[in-house]
Short mmCIF file of C-alpha atoms in Angstrom, two decimals:
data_model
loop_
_atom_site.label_atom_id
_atom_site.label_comp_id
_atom_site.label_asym_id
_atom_site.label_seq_id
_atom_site.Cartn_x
_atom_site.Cartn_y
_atom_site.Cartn_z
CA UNK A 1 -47.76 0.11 55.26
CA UNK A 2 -45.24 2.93 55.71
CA UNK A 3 -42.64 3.54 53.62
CA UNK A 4 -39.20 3.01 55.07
CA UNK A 5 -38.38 7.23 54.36
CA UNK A 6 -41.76 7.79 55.96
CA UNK A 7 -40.41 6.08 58.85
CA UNK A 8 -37.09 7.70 58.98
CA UNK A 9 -38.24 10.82 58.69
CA UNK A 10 -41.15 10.08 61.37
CA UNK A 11 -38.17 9.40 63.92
CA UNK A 12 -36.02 12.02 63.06
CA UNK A 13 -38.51 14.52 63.87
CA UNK A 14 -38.96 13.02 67.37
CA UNK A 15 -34.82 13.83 68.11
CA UNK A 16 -32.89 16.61 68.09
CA UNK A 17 -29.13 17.24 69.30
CA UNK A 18 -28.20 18.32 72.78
CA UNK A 19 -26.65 21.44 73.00
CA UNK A 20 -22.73 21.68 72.48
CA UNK A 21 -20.75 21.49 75.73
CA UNK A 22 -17.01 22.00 75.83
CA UNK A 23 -14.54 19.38 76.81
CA UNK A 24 -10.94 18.70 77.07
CA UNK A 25 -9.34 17.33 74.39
CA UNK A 26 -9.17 13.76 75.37
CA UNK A 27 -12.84 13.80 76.66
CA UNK A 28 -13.81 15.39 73.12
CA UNK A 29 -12.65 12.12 71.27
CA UNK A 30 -15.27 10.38 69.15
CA UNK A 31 -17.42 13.64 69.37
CA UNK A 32 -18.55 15.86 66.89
CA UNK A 33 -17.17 19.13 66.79
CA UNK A 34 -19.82 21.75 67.06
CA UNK A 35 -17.60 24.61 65.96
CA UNK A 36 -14.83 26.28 63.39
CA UNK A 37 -11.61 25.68 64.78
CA UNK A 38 -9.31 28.80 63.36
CA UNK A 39 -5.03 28.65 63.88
CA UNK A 40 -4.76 31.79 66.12
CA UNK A 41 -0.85 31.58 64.99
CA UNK A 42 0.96 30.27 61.34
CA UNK A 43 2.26 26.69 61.96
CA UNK A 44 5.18 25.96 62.20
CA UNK A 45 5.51 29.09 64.09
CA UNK A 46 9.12 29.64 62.40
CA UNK A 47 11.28 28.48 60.36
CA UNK A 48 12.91 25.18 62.02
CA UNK A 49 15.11 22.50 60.54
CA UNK A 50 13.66 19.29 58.89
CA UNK A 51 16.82 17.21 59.97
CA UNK A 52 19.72 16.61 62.18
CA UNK A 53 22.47 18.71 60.72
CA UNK A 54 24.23 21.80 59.62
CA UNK A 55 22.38 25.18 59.33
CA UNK A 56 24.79 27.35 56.68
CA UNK A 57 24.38 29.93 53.62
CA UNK A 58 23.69 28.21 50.63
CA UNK A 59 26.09 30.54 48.84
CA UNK A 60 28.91 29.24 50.90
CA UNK A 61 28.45 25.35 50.18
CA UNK A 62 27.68 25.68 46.20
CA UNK A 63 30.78 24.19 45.03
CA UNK A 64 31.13 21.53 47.27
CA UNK A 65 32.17 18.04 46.86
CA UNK A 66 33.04 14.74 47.70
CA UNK A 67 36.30 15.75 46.17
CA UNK A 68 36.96 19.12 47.34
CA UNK A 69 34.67 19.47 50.56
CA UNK A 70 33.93 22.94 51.92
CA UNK A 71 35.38 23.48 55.43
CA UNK A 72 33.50 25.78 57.92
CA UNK A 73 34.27 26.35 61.18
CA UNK A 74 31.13 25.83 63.70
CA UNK A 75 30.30 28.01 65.63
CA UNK A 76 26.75 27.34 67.67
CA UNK A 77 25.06 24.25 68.31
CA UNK A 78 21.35 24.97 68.30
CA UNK A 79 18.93 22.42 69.51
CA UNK A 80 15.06 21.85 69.33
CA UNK A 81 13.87 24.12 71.79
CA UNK A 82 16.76 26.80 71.76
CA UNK A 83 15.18 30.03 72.62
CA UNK A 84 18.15 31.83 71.89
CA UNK A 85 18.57 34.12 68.73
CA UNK A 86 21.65 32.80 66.89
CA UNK A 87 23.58 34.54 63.91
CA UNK A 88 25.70 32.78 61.23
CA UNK A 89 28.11 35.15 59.88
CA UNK A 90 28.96 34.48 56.32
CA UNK A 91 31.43 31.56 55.89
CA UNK A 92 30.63 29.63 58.73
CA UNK A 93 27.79 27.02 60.34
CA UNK A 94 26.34 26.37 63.08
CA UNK A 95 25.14 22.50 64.44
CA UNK A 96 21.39 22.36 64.32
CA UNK A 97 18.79 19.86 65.62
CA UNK A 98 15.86 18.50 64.10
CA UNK A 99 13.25 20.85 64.89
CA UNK A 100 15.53 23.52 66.31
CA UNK A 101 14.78 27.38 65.02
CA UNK A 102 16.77 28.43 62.04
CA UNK A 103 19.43 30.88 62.97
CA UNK A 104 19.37 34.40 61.27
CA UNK A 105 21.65 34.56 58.25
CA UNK A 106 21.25 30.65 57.69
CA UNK A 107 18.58 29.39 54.52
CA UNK A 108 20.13 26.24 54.31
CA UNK A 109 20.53 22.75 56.12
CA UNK A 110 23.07 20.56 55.28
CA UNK A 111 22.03 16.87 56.43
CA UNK A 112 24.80 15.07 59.01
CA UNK A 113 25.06 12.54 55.90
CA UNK A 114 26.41 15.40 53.75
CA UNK A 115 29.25 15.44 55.64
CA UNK A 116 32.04 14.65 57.92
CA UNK A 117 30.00 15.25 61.22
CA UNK A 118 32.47 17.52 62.80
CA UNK A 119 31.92 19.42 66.01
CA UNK A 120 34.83 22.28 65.50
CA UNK A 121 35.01 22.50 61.76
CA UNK A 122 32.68 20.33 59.03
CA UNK A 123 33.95 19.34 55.92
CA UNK A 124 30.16 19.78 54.10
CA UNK A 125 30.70 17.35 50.84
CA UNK A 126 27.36 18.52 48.90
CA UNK A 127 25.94 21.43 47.99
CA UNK A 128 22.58 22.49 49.20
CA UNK A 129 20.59 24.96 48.14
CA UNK A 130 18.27 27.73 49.33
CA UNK A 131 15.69 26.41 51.80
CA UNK A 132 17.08 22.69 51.74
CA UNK A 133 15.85 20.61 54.79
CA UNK A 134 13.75 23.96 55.74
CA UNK A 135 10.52 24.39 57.18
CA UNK A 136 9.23 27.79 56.33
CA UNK A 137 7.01 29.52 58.75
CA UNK A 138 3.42 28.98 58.08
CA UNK A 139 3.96 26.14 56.06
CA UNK A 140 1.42 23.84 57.37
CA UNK A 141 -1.06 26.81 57.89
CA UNK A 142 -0.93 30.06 57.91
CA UNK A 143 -2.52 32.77 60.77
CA UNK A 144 -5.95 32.61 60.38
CA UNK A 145 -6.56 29.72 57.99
CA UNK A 146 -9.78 27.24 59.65
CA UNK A 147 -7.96 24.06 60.57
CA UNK A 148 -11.16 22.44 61.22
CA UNK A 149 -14.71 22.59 60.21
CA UNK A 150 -18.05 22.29 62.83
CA UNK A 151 -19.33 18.81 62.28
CA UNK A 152 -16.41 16.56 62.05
CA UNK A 153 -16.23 13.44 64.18
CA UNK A 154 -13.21 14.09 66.55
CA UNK A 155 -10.56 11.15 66.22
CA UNK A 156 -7.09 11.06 66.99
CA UNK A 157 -5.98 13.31 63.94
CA UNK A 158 -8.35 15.96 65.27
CA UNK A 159 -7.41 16.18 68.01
CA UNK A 160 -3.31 16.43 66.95
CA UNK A 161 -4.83 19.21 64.86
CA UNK A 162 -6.45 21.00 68.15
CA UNK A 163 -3.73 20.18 70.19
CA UNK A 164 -1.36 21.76 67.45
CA UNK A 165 -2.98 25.08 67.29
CA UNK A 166 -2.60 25.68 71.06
CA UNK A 167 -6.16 24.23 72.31
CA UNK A 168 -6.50 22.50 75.58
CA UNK A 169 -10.75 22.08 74.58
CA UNK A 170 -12.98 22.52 72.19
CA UNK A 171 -17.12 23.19 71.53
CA UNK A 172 -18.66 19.54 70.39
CA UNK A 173 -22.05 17.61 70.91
CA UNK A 174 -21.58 15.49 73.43
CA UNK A 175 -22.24 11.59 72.98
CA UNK A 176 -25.60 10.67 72.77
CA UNK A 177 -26.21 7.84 75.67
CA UNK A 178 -27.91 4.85 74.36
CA UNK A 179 -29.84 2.77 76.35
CA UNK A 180 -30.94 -1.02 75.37
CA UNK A 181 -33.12 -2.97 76.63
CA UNK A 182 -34.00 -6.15 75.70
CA UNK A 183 -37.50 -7.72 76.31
CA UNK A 184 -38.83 -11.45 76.60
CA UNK A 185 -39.71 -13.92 79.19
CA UNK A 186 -37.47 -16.98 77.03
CA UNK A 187 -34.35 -15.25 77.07
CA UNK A 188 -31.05 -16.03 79.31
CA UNK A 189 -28.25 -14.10 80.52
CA UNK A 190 -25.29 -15.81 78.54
CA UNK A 191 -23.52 -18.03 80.18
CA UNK A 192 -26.38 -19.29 82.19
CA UNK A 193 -27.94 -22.85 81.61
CA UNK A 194 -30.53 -22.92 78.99
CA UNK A 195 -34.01 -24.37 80.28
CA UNK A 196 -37.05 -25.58 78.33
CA UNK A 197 -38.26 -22.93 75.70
CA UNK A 198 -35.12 -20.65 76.41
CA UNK A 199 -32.46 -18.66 74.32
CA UNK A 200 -29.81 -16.72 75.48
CA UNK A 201 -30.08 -13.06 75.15
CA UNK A 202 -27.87 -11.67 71.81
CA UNK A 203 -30.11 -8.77 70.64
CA UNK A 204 -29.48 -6.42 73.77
CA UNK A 205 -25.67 -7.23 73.31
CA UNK A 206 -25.44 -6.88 69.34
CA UNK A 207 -27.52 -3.53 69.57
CA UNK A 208 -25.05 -1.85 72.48
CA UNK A 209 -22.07 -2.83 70.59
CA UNK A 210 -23.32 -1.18 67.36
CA UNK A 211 -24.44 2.25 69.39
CA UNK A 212 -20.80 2.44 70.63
CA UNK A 213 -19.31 1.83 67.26
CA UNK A 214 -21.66 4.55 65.98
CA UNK A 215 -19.47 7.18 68.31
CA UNK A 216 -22.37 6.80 70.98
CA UNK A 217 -21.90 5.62 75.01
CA UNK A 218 -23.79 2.57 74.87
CA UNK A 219 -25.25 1.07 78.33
CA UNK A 220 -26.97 -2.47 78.00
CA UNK A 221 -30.10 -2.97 80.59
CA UNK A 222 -30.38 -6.80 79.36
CA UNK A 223 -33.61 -8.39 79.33
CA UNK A 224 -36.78 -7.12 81.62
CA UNK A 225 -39.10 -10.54 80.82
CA UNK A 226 -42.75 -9.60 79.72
CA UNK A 227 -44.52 -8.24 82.85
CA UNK A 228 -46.06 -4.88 82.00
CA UNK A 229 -45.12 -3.01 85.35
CA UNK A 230 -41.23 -4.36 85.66
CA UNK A 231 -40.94 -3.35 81.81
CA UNK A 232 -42.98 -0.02 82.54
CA UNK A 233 -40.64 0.43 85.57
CA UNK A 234 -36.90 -0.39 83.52
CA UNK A 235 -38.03 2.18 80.89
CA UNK A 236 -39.03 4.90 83.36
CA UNK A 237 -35.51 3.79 85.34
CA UNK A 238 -32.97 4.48 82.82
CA UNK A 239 -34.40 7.78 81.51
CA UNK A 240 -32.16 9.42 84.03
CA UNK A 241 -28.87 8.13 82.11
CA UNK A 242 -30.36 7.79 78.37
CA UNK A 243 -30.65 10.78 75.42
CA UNK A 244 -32.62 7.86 73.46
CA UNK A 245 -34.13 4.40 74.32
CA UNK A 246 -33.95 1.37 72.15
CA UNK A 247 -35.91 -1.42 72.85
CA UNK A 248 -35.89 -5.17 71.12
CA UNK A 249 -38.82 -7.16 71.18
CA UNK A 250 -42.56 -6.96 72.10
CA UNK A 251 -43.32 -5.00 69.31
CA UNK A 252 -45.56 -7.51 66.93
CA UNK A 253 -49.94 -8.33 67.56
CA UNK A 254 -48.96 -11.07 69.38
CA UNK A 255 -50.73 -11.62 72.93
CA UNK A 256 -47.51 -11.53 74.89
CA UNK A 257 -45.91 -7.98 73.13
CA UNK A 258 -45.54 -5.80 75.92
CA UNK A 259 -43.77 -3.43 74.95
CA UNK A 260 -46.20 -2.22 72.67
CA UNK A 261 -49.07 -3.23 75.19
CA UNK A 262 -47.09 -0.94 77.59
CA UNK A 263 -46.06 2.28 75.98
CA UNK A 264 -49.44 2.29 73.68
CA UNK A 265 -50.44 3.57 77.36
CA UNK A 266 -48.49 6.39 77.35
CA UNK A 267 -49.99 8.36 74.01
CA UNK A 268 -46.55 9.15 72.83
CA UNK A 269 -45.26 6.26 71.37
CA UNK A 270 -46.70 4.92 67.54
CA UNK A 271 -46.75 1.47 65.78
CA UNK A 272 -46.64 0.99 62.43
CA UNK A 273 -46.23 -1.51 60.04
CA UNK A 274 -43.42 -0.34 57.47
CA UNK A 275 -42.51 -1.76 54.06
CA UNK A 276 -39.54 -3.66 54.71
CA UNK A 277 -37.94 -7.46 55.16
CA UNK A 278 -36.76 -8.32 57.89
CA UNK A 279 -38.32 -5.91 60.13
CA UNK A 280 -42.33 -5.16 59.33
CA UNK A 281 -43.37 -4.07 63.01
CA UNK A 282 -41.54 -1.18 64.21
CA UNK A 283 -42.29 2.31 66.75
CA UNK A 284 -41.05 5.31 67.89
CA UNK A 285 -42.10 8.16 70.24
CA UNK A 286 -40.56 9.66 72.85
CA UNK A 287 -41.66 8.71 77.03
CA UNK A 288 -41.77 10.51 80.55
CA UNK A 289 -41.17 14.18 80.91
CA UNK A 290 -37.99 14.61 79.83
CA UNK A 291 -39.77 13.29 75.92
CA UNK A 292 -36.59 10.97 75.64
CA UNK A 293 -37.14 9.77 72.05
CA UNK A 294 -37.69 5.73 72.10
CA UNK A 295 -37.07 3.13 68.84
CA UNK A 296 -38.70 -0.26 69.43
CA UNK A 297 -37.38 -3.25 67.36
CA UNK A 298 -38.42 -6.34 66.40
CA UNK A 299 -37.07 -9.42 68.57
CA UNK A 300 -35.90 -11.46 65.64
CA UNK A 301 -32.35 -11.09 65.38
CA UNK A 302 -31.55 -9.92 62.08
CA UNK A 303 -34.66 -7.96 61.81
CA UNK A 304 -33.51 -6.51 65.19
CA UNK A 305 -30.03 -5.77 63.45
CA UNK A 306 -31.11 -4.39 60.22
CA UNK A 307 -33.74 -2.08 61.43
CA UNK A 308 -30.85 -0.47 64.02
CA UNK A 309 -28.82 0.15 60.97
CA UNK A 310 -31.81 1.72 58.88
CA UNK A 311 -33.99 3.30 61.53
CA UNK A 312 -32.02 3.72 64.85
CA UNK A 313 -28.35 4.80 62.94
CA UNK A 314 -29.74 8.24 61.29
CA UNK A 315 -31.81 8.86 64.38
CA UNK A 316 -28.26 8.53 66.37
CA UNK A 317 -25.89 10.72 63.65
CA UNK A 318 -28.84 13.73 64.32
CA UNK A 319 -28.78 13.20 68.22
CA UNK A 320 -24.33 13.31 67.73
CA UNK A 321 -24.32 16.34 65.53
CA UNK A 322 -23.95 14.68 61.62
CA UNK A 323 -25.44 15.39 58.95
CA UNK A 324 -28.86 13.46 58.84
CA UNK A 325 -27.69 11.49 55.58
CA UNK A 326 -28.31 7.65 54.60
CA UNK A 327 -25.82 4.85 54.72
CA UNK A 328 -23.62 4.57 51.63
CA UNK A 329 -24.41 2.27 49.16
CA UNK A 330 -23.02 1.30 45.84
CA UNK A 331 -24.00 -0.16 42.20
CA UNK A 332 -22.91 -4.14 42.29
CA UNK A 333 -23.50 -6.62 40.09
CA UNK A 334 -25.37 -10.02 41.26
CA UNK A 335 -23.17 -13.05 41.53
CA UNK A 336 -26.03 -15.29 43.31
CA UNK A 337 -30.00 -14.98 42.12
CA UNK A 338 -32.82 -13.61 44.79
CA UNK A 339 -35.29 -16.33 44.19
CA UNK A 340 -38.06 -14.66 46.09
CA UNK A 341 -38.97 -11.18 47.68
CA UNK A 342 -42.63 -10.15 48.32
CA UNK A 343 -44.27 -7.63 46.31
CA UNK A 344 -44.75 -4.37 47.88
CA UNK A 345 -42.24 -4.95 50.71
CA UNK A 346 -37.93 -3.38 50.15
CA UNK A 347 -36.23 -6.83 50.95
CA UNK A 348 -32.78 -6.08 52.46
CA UNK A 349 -30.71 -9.34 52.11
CA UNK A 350 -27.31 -9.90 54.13
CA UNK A 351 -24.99 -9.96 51.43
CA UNK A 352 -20.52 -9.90 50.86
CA UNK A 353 -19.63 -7.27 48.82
CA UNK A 354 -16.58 -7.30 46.86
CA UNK A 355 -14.70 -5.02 45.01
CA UNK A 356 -14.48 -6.36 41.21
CA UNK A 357 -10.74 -5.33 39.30
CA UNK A 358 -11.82 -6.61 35.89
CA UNK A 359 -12.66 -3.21 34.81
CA UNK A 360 -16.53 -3.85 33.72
CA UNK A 361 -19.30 -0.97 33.94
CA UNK A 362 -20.14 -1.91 37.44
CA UNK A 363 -17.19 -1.82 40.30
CA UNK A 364 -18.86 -4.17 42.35
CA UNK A 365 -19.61 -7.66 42.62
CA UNK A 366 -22.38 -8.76 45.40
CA UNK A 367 -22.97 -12.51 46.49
CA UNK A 368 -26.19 -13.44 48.36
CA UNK A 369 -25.87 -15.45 51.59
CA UNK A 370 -28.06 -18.97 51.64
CA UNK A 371 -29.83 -18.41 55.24
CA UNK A 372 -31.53 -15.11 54.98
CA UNK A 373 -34.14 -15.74 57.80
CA UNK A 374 -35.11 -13.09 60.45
CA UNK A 375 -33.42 -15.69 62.99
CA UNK A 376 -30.62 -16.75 61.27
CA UNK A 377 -27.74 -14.73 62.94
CA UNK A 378 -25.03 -16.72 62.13
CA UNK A 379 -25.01 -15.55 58.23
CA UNK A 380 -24.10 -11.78 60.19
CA UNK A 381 -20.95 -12.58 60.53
CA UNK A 382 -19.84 -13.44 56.97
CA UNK A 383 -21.76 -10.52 55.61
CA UNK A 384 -20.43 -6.99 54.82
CA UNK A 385 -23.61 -5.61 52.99
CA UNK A 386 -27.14 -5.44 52.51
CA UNK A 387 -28.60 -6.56 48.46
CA UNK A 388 -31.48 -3.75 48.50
CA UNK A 389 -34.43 -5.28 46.24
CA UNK A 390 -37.23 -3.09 45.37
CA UNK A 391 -40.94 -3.14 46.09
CA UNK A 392 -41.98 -3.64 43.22
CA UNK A 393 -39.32 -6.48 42.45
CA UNK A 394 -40.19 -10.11 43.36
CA UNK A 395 -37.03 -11.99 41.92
CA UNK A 396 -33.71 -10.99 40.66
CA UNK A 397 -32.02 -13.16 38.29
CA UNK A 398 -28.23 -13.51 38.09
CA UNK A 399 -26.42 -10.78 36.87
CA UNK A 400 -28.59 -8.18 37.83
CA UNK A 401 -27.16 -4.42 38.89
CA UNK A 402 -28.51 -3.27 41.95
CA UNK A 403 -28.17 -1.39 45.06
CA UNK A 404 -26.35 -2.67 47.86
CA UNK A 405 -25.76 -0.52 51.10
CA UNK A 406 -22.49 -1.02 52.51
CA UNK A 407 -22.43 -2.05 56.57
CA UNK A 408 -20.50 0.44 58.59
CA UNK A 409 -17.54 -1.50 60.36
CA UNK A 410 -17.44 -4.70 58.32
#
């Protein structure tokens, strides 16, 4: 059997990215950015106020007090916008906006709260000093200084950041398009009556929903039952829309797997039996002309989910531009025994993962879940992690440190 880096490194060589395209700002969200983003100007642009209030020379408001207030006349209100060049002459103020350029002579704001919130003459009761309530010119950045590095994920920060520095686009790798389809002759639309033998169709759903919260444009196909030529036919169909295929089902030695009947037709696609629990009978290739790399699953549920999140999740950060790197995982410390994992296999178990405050050697605590078969779904939803247990390792006893991977988005 293949190991499971054999196998990741098997499919990764089978995608690359797509080559960067620009887009607008708001059509760049959840992409990667595929270059250095550089401020072409020092932000702020020039000194501004930081509050509502009076812009004056320190010098003249240094022995004020509630007591004996200093009294300046005003003579310019200035607000945020004002593309006018104003000039405080010594011994007087001007009203100034939040925002609003600092006049020339002015190195001071006095807040409103500071004083009497005249409109003629202020009484300013405080004293502020040199570059109080200021924002200095190039404080944020300064001309020249890279705002943004090539393979960040865009998200709304970003894209204040681009927006910030003047830039209406910017260079990223598109969103790779995901395409599921989900195979089997028992399974039902939800919503639709259940007869004899059938299920209702979760794997096709569960898999879309994790390529879009992995930054990708997920499209589900649904089920295509198990005739060779109409699943033949949905694969070639959706290689017009799709920068990778992933397929659920039809993958095992059973009579009626024909997915694997079908694509072992086409010379390009491989099965393999890899090391792992849940999830033993996996492939990849790539199909038609356009090579469109293609990740079949297993049809069990879980297996179906864990396998996305080992095989099919660093085959989709490659295709978006990231770095080609594992998920994260942590040490934990075993609250609940494994009682049984077979020898020469990695067992992943769905597991809750919780952060431990008691201050011990391990920062983690990890709890087992009870129904840990490949059809058991229902134990997804209360689980946050994934106990890793070696090949070599059969049972762990209570107590035990060991690896636990932490589920993106739980």
């Amino acid at each position: 059997m293949k190991s499971v880096e054999q196998h990741v490194s098997d499919i990764l060589a089978t995608v690359s990215s797509p080559r960067p395209i620009e887009l607008d700002l708001l059509r760049a969200h959840g992409s990667v950015l595929a270059e250095q983003v550089v401020a072409e100007v020092s932000l702020p642009p020039f000194d501004n106020s930081a509050m509502d209030g009076y812009a004056v020379r320190s010098a003249d408001v240094a022995g004020a007090s509630t007591g004996e207030p200093v009294l300046l006349p005003v003579v310019a209100d200035i607000p945020a916008g004002d593309t006018f060049t104003s000039v405080i002459p010594a011994g007087m103020c001007a009203r100034i906006m939040t925002g609003a350029p600092m006049p020339v002579g002015a190195d001071s704001v006095v807040p409103v709260e500071w004083t009497d919130g005249g409109a003629a003459t202020v009484a300013v009761r405080r004293p502020a000093a040199e570059g109080n309530a200021v924002r200095r010119e190039g404080g944020d950045v300064r001309k020249g200084t890279e705002v943004l590095s090539a393979g960040v994920r865009i998200g709304p920060a970003e894209i204040a950041v681009l927006a910030s520095v003047g830039r209406r686009s910017a260079l990223v790798h598109p969103r790779p398009r995901v395409v599921v389809l989900g195979t089997g002759a028992e399974l039902v639309e939800p919503g639709r009556r259940l007869g004899p033998g059938q299920i209702w169709d979760s794997n096709s759903f569960m898999l879309t929903a994790a390529a879009i919260e992995a930054g990708c444009e997920g499209y589900r196909h649904g089920f295509v039952g198990d005739d060779p030529a109409t699943v033949l036919g949905a694969i070639e169909d959706v290689l017009v829309q799709a920068d990778i295929v992933i397929t659920s089902g039809g993958v095992s030695m059973g009579a009626y797997d024909v997915v694997k009947e079908v694509l072992l037709r086409m010379g390009t696609v491989r099965f393999d039996k890899v090391a792992v629990q849940p999830g033993m009978p996996q492939g990849h290739g790539t199909v038609g002309d356009s090579r469109t790399p293609i990740i079949t699953l297993p049809g069990n549920p879980v297996s179906s989910y864990v396998s996305f999140h080992l095989f099919v999740l660093p085959a989709l950060r490659k295709l978006s531009g990231l770095p080609e790197e594992p998920l994260p995982s942590v040490r934990a410390r075993l609250l609940t025994p494994v009682a049984s994992s077979p020898r020469g296999k990695r067992s992943y178990l769905r597991a809750v993962l919780d952060y431990d405050a008691s201050g011990g050697d391990v920062a983690y605590t990890a709890s087992v879940v009870t129904r840990q078969g490949s059809h058991q779904l229902s134990a997804l939803a209360e689980t946050n992690a994934l106990v890793v247990v070696p090949e070599q390792e059969t049972h762990l006893p209570e107590g035990s440190v060991v690896e636990v991977v932490k589920l993106p988005y739980r």
